[in-house]
Coordinates of C-alpha atoms in Angstrom, one line a residue:
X1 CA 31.8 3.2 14.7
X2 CA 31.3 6.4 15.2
X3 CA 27.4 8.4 16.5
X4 CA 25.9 10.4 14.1
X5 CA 24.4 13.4 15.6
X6 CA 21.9 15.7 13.6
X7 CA 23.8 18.4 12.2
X8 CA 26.5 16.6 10.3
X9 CA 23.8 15.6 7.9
X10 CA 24.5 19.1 5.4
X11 CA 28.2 18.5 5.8
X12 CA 28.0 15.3 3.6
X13 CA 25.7 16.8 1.2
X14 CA 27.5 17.9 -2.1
X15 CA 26.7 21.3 -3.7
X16 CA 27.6 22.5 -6.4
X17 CA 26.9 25.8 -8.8
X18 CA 25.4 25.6 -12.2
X19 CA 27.4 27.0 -14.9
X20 CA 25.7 28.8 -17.8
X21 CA 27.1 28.7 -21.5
X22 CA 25.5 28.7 -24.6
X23 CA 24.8 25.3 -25.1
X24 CA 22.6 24.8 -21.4
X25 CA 21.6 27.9 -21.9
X26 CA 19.9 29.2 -18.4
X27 CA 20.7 28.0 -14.9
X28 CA 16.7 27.1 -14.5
X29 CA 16.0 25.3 -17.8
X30 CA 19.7 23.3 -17.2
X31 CA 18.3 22.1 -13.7
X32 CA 14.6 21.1 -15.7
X33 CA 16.1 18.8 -17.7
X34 CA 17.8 17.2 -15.5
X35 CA 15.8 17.4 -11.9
X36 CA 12.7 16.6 -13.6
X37 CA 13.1 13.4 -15.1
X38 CA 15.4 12.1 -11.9
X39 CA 12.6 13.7 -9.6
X40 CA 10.0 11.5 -11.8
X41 CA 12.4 8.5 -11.4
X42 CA 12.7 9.2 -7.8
X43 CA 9.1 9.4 -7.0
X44 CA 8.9 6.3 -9.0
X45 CA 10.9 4.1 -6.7
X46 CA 9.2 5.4 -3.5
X47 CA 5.9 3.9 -5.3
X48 CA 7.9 1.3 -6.4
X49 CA 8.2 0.5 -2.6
X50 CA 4.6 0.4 -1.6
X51 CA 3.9 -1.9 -4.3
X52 CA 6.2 -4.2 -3.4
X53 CA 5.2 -4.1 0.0
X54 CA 1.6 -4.6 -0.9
X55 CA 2.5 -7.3 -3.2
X56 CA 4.6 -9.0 -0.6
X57 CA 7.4 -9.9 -3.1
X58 CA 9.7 -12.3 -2.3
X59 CA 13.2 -11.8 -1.1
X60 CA 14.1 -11.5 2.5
X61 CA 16.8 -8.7 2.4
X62 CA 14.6 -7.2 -0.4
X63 CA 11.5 -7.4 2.2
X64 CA 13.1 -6.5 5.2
X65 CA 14.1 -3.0 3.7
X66 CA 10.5 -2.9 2.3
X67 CA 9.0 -3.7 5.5
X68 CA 11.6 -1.0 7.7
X69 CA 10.2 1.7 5.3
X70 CA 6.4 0.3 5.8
X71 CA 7.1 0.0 9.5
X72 CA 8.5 3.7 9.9
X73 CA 5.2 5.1 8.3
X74 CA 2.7 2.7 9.7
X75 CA 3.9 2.8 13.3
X76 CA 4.2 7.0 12.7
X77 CA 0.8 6.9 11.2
X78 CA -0.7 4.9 13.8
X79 CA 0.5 6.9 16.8
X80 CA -0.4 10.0 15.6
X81 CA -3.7 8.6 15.1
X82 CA -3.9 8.6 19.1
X83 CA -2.8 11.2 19.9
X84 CA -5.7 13.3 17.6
X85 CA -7.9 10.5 18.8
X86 CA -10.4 11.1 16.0
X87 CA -11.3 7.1 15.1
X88 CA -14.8 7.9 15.0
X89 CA -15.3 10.3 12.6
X90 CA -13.3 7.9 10.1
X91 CA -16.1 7.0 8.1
X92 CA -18.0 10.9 8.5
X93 CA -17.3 11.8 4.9
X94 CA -17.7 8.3 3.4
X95 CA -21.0 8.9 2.0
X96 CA -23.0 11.2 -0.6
X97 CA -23.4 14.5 2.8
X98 CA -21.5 16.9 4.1
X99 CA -21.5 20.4 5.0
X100 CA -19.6 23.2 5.9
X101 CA -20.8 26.5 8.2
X102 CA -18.3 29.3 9.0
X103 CA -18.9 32.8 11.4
X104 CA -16.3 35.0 11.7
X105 CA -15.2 38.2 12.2
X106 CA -12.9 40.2 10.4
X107 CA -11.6 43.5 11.8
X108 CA -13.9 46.0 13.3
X109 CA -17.5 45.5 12.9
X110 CA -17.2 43.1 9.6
X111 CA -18.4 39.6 9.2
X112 CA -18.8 37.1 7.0
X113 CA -20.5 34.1 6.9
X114 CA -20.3 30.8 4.7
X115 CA -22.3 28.0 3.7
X116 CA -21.1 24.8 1.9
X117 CA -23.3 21.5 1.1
X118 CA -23.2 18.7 -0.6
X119 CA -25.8 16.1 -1.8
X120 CA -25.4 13.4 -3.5
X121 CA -24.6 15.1 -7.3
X122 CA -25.4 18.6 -6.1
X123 CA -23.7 21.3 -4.6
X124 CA -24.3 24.8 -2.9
X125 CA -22.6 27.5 -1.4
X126 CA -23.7 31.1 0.1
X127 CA -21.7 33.7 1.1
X128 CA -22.7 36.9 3.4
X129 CA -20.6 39.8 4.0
X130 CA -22.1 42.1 6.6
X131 CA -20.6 45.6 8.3
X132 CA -22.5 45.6 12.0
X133 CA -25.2 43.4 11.5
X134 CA -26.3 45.1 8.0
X135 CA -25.2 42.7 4.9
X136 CA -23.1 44.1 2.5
X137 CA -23.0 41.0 -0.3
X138 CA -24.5 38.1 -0.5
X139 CA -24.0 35.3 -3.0
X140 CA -25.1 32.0 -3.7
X141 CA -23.7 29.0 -5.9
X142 CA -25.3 25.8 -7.3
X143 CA -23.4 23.7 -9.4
X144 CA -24.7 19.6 -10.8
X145 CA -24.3 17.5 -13.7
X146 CA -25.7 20.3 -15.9
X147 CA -24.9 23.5 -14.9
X148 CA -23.4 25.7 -12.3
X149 CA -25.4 29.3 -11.3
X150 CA -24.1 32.2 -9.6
X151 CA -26.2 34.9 -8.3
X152 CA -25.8 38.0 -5.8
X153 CA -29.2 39.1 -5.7
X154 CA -28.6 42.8 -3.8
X155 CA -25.9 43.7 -6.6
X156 CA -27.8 42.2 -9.7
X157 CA -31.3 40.6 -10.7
X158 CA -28.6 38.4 -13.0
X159 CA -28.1 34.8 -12.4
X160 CA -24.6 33.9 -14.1
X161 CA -24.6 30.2 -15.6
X162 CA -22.2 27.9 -16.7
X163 CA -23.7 25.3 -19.4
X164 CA -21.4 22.3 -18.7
X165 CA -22.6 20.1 -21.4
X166 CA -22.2 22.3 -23.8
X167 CA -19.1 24.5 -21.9
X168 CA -16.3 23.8 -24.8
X169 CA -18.4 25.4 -27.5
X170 CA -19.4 27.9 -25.4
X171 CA -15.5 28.6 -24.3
X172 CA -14.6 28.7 -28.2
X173 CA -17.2 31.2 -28.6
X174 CA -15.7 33.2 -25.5
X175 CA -12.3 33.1 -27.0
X176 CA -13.0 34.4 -30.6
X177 CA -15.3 37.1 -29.3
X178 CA -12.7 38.6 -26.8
X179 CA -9.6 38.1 -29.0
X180 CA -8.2 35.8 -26.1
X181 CA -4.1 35.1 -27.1
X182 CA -3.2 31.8 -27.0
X183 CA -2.1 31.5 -23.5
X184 CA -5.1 32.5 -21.8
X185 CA -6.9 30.4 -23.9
X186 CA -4.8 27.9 -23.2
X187 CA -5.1 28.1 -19.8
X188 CA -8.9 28.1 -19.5
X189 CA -9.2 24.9 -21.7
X190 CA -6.8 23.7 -19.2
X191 CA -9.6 24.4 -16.4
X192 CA -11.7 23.0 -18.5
X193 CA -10.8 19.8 -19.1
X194 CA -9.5 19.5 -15.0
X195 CA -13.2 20.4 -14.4
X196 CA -14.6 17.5 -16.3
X197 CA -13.0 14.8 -15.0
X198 CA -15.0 11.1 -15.7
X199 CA -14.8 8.0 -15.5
X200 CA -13.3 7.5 -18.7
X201 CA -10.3 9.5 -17.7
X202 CA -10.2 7.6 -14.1
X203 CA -9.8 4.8 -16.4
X204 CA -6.7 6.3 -18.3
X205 CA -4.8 7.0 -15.5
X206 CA -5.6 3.2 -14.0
X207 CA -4.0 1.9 -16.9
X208 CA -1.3 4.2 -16.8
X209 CA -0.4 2.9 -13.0
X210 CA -1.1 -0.7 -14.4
X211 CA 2.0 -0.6 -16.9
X212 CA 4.2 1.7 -14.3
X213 CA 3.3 -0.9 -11.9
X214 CA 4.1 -4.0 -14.3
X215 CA 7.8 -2.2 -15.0
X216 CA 8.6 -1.5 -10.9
X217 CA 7.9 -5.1 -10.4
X218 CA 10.1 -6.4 -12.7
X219 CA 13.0 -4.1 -12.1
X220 CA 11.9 -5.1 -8.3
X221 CA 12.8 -8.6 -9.0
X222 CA 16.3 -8.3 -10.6
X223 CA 17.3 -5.4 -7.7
X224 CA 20.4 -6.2 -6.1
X225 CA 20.9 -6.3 -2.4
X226 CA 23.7 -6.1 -0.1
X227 CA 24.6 -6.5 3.0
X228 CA 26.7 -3.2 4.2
X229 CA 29.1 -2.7 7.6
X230 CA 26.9 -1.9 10.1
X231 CA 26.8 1.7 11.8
X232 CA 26.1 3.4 15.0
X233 CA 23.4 5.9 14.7
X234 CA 21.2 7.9 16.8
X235 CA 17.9 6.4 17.4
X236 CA 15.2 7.4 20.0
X237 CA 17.8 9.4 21.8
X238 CA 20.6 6.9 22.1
X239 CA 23.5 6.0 20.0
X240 CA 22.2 2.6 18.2
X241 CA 24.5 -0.4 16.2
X242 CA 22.2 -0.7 12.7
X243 CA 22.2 -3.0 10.0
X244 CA 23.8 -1.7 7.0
X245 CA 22.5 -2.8 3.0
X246 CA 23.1 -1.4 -0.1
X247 CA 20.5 -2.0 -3.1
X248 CA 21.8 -0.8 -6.4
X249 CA 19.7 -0.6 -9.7
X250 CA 21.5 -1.3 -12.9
X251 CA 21.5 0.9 -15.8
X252 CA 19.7 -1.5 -17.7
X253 CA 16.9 -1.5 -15.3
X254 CA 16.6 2.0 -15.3
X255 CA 17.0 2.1 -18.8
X256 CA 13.5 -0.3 -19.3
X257 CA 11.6 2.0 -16.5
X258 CA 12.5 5.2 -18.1
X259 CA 11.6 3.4 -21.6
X260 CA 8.2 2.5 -19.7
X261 CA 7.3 5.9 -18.4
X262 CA 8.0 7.4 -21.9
X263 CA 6.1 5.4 -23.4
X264 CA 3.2 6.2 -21.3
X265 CA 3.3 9.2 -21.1
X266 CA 2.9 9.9 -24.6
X267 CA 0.4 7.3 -25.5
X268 CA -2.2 8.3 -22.5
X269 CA -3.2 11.5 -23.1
X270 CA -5.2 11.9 -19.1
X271 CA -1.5 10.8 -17.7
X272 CA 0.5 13.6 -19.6
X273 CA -2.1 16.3 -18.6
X274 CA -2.4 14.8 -14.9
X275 CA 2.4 14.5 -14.9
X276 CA 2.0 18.2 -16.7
X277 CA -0.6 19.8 -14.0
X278 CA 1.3 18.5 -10.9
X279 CA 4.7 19.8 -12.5
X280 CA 3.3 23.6 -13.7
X281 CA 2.1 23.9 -10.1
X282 CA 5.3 22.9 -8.4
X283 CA 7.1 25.4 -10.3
X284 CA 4.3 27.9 -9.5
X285 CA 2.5 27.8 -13.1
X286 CA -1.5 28.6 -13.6
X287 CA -1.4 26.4 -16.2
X288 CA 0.8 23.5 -17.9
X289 CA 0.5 25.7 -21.5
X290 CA 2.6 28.4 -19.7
X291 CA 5.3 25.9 -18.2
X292 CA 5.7 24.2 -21.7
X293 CA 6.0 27.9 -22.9
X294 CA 8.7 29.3 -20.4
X295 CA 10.9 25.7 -20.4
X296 CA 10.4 24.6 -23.9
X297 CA 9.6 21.5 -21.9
X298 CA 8.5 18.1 -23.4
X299 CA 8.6 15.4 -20.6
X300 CA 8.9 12.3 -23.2
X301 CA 12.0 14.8 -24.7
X302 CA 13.4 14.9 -21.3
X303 CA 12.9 11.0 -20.6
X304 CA 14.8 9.9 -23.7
X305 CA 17.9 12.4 -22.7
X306 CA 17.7 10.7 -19.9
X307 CA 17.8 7.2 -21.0
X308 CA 20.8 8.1 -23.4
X309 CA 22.9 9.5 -21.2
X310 CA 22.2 6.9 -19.0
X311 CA 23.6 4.3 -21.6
X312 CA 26.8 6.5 -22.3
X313 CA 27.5 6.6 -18.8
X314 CA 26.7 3.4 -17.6
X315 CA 25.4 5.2 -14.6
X316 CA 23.7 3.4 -11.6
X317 CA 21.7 4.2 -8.7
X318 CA 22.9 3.1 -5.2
X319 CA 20.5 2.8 -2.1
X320 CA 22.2 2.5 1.0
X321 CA 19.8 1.6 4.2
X322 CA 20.8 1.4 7.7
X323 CA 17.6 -0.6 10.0
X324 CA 17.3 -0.7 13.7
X325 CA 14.8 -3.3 14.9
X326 CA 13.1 -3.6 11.5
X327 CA 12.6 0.2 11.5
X328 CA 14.2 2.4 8.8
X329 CA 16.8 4.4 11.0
X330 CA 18.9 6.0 7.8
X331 CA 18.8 6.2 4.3
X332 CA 20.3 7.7 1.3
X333 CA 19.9 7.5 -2.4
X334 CA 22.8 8.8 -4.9
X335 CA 21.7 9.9 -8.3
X336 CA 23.9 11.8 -10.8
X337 CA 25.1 14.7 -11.5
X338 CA 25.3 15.8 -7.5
X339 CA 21.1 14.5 -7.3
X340 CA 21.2 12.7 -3.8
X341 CA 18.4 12.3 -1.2
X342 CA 19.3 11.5 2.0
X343 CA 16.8 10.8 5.2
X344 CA 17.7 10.4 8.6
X345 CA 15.2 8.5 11.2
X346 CA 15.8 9.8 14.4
X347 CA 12.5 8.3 16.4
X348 CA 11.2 9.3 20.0
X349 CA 8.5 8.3 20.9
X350 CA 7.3 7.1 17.3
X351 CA 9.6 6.7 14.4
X352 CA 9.0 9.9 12.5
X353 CA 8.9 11.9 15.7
X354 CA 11.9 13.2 15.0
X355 CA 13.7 13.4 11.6
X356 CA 15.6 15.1 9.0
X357 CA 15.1 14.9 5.3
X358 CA 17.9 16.2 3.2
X359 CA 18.0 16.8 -1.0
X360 CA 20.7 18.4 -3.4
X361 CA 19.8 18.4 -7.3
X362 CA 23.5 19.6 -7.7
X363 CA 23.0 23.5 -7.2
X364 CA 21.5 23.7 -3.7
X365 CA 20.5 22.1 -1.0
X366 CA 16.9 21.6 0.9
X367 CA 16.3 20.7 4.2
X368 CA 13.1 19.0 6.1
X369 CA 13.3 18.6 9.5
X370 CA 10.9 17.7 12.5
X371 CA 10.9 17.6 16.0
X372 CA 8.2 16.6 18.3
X373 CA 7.4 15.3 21.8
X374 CA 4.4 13.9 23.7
X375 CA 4.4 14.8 27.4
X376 CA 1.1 13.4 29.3
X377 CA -2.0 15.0 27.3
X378 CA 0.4 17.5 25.6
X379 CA 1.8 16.7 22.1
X380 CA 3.9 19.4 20.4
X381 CA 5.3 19.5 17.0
X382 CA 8.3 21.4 15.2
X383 CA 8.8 21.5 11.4
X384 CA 11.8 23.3 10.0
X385 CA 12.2 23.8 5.9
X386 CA 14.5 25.2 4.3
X387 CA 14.4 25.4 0.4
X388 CA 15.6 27.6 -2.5
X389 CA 17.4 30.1 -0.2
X390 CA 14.0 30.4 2.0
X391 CA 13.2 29.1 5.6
X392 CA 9.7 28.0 7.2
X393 CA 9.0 27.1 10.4
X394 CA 5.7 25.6 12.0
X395 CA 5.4 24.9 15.6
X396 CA 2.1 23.0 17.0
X397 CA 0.5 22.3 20.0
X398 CA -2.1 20.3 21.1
X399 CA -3.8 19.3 24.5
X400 CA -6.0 15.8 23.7
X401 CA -7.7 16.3 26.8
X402 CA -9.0 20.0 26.0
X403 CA -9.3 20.4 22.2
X404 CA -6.9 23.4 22.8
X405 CA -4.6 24.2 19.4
X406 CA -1.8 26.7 18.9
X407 CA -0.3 26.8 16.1
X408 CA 2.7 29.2 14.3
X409 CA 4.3 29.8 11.4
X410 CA 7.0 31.9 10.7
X411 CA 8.1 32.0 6.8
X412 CA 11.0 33.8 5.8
X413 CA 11.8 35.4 2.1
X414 CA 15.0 37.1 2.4
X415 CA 14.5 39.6 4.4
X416 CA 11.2 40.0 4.5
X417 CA 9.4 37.8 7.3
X418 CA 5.9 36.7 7.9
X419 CA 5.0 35.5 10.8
X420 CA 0.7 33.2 11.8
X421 CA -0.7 32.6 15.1
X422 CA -3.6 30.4 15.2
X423 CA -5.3 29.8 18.9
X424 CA -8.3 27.8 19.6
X425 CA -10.0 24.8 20.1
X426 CA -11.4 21.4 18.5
X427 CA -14.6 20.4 20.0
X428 CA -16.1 17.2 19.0
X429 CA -19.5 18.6 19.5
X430 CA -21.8 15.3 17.9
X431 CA -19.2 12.6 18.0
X432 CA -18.6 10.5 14.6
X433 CA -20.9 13.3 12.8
X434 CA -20.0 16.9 14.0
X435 CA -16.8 18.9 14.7
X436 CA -16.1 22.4 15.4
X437 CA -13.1 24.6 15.0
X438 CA -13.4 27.1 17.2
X439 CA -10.9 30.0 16.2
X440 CA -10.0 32.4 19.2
X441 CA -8.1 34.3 17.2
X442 CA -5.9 33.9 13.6
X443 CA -3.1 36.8 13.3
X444 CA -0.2 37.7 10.6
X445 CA 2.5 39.6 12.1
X446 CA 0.4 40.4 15.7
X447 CA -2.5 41.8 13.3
X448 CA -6.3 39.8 14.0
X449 CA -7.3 38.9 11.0
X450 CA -10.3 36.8 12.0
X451 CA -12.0 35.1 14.7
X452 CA -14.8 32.3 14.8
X453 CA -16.1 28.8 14.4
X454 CA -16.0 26.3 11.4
X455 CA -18.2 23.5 12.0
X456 CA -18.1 20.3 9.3
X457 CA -21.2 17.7 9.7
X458 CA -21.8 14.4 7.3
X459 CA -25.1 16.0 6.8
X460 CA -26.4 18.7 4.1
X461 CA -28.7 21.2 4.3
X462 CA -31.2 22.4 1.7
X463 CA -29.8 23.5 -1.7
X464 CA -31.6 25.8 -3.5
X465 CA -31.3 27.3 -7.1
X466 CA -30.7 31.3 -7.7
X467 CA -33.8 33.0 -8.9
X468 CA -33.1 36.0 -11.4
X469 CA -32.8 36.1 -15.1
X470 CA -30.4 33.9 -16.3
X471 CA -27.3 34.9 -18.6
X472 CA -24.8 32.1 -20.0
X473 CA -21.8 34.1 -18.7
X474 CA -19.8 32.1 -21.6
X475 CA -21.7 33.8 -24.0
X476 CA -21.9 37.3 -22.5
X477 CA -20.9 40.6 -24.7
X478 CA -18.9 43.4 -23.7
X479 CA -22.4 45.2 -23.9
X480 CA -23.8 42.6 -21.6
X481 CA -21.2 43.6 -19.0
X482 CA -21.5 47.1 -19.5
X483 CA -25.3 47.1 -19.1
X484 CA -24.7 44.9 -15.6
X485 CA -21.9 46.8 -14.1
X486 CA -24.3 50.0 -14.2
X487 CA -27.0 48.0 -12.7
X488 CA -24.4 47.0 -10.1
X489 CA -22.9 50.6 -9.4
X490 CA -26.4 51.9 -8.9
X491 CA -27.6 49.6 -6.5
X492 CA -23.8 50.0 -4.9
X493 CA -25.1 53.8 -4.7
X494 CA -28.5 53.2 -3.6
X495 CA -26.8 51.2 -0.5
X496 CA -24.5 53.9 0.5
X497 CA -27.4 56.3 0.2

């Protein structure tokens, strides 16, 4: 058997280049209707291990390659918890407080100061802007049940509400008045209904995991498992003989999940929106009205293609996992059409110390890699990523002794390069209830951008309402603004005065 080092990992990846004709139309939608509903499938099986893990389904090859994949996260999870040490202030957020205070300094002679509580139902939020020591702006935020206010009182005696039990009439109102098309309307009913989560909707989407979860048990049970040759791979530095297996899902199974997912995602209305929000965002979308716009997209559409060309193809995914002393050393998963994922394990001083994660949707190929050490009190970090033709790199550093933090990141877009610096320190100023961030300095491209402290607590401070005359900024008038931006430009004028 031969090592495996950790650059031969793209040379076994398949690539390959999209063609466009006039029945796939463009390269991007082509890739949408297919990476989606694999990605979804994909995501699905990952969950699909937790569960089983949780459940403790039967099977020993089936629960040693659970457990391998449990062990590499738990034992990765559990050292890193040492090394930031921060055990007691587990619980610090558990309850109705918290708060939020922010100083800095931004360029010469600016500052800015922030405020953020929260109390039970009821939140707050000031913000101060001031050019050597004189304030510039200041606003304040309340937001409960009922209604959120916003006022700045040096630009404007007007206190801007939001009405949130009455907020979709309102927004109708807003839309016929300004002649809104219907993708910005779209969009803000989209923030609207993400505002106004409840319980009702929790409720949804627990039913939703309910039948997922019902279908990944049962294709769980019928999975077929394999023993494999075993390999030599590199773990924790050294070239390591692992157990090979192979689990393959049958058509069929798949066939039922997909069936499953389609199903509930059009018959539970909070799933679709939550699928739809996480997808428009990951393809850099305000809104999921604009992705369904731009990809024609339907996800239940995109499900069934997948389930029929599933049956004409008889096709089958294959799982092939290599474990070193019950840890998850390798693993690959082959799709279709060139879709493969493939993760290598390479351990240190914790399993995900050092790693590579490697995915090709049959056009290109993305890369996520770490690298990390722990010498004495020092613990340093290295992420690599490159993805769609792009590279970022973050490098971190941390002293558990000191509290002192350095952290980089360099991203590069073509040919156009940004680079962070972030120096300071973590101070663990009331143990369990108060921390502070202590910023010596945040740059982009050796240019300060700000300095200062951030300190987060578990208690709140006093929350108060904006006084001023109120205006339901939903039902505002282009005269309304009119008459308030000339309040605003001559107080702007008085200042500068």
């Amino acid at each position: 058997m031969e090592e495996r080092n950790n650059d031969n990992v793209l040379e076994e990846m398949p690539v390959s280049s999209p063609e466009i004709t006039q029945e796939t139309g463009s390269p991007n939608k082509g890739r949408l209707k297919i990476i989606i509903p694999v990605a979804i499938v994909a995501v699905l099986l990952v969950v699909l291990l937790g569960i089983a893990a949780a459940a403790g389904l039967f099977g020993n090859k089936k629960k040693l390659l659970i457990n391998a994949v449990a062990n590499v996260f738990n034992q990765s999870a559990g050292a890193v918890g040492e090394v930031w040490a921060f055990d007691e202030y587990r619980d610090m957020f558990a309850g109705d407080k918290l708060s939020m205070e922010a100083d800095f300094s931004l360029g010469e002679g600016v500052e800015l100061a922030m405020d953020i509580s929260k109390n039970e139902d009821i939140s707050g939020a000031s913000i101060d802007v001031g050019y050597y020591g004189s304030s510039l702006f200041q606003a304040d935020l309340y937001a409960d049940k009922e209604e959120i206010l916003i006022g700045a009182p040096a630009l404007t005696e007007t206190v801007f509400y939001v009405d949130r039990e009455n907020l979709d009439e309102d927004m109708e109102w807003f839309i016929k008045e300004y002649g809104l098309d219907d993708e910005v309307a779209g969009i803000l009913r989209s923030y609207n209904e993400e505002s106004r989560k409840n319980t009702e909707v929790y409720e949804e989407l627990g039913q939703a995991v309910g039948k997922l979860t019902g279908a990944f048990a049962e294709m769980y049970d019928e999975m077929k498992v394999e023993k494999a040759d075993s390999r030599n791979l590199k773990v924790d530095g050294e070239g390591r003989s692992c157990k090979g297996y192979t689990l393959t899902i049958s058509d069929e199974q798949l066939i039922r999940l997909i069936d499953v997912a389609q199903e509930t995602y059009e018959s539970n209305e909070a799933f679709q929106l939550y699928v739809d929000s996480l997808l428009a965002a990951s393809y850099g979308y305000v809104s999921p009205e604009e992705f369904r716009r731009d990809y024609e997209y339907d996800l239940g559409e995109l499900l069934s293609d997948l389930g029929d060309t599933i049956v004409e193809e008889q096709r089958e995914v294959v799982i092939t996992f290599y474990v070193y002393r019950k840890n998850l050393a390798y693993l690959k998963a082959e799709f279709w059409e060139g879709i493969s994922v493939e993760w290598n394990v390479y351990g240190g001083n914790f399993p995900l110390e050092n790693t590579k994660l490697v995915m090709t949707d049959g056009y290109e190929t993305n890369v996520y890699s770490r690298e990390g050490s722990l010498e004495g009190n020092l613990y340093k970090a290295g992420y690599q990523m490159d993805y769609d033709g792009d590279t970022m790199e973050v490098s971190l550093e941390y002293d558990m002794e000191k509290g002192d933090l350095e952290l980089k990141i360099s991203a590069g877009y073509g040919l156009y390069t940004l680079d962070y610096l972030l120096e300071g320190e973590i101070d663990r100023t009331v143990p369990g209830s108060e921390l502070t961030l202590s910023i010596d300095t945040f740059e982009m491209n050796d240019t300060e951008l700000l300095a200062g402290d951030i300190t987060f607590s578990d208690e709140a401070g006093e929350i108060t309402k904006p006084e001023g005359e109120r205006r339901n900024i939903m039902r505002m008038t282009q005269a309304d603004w009119y008459k308030i931006a000339f309040e605003i430009a001559g107080n702007l004028y008085s200042f500068g005065g």
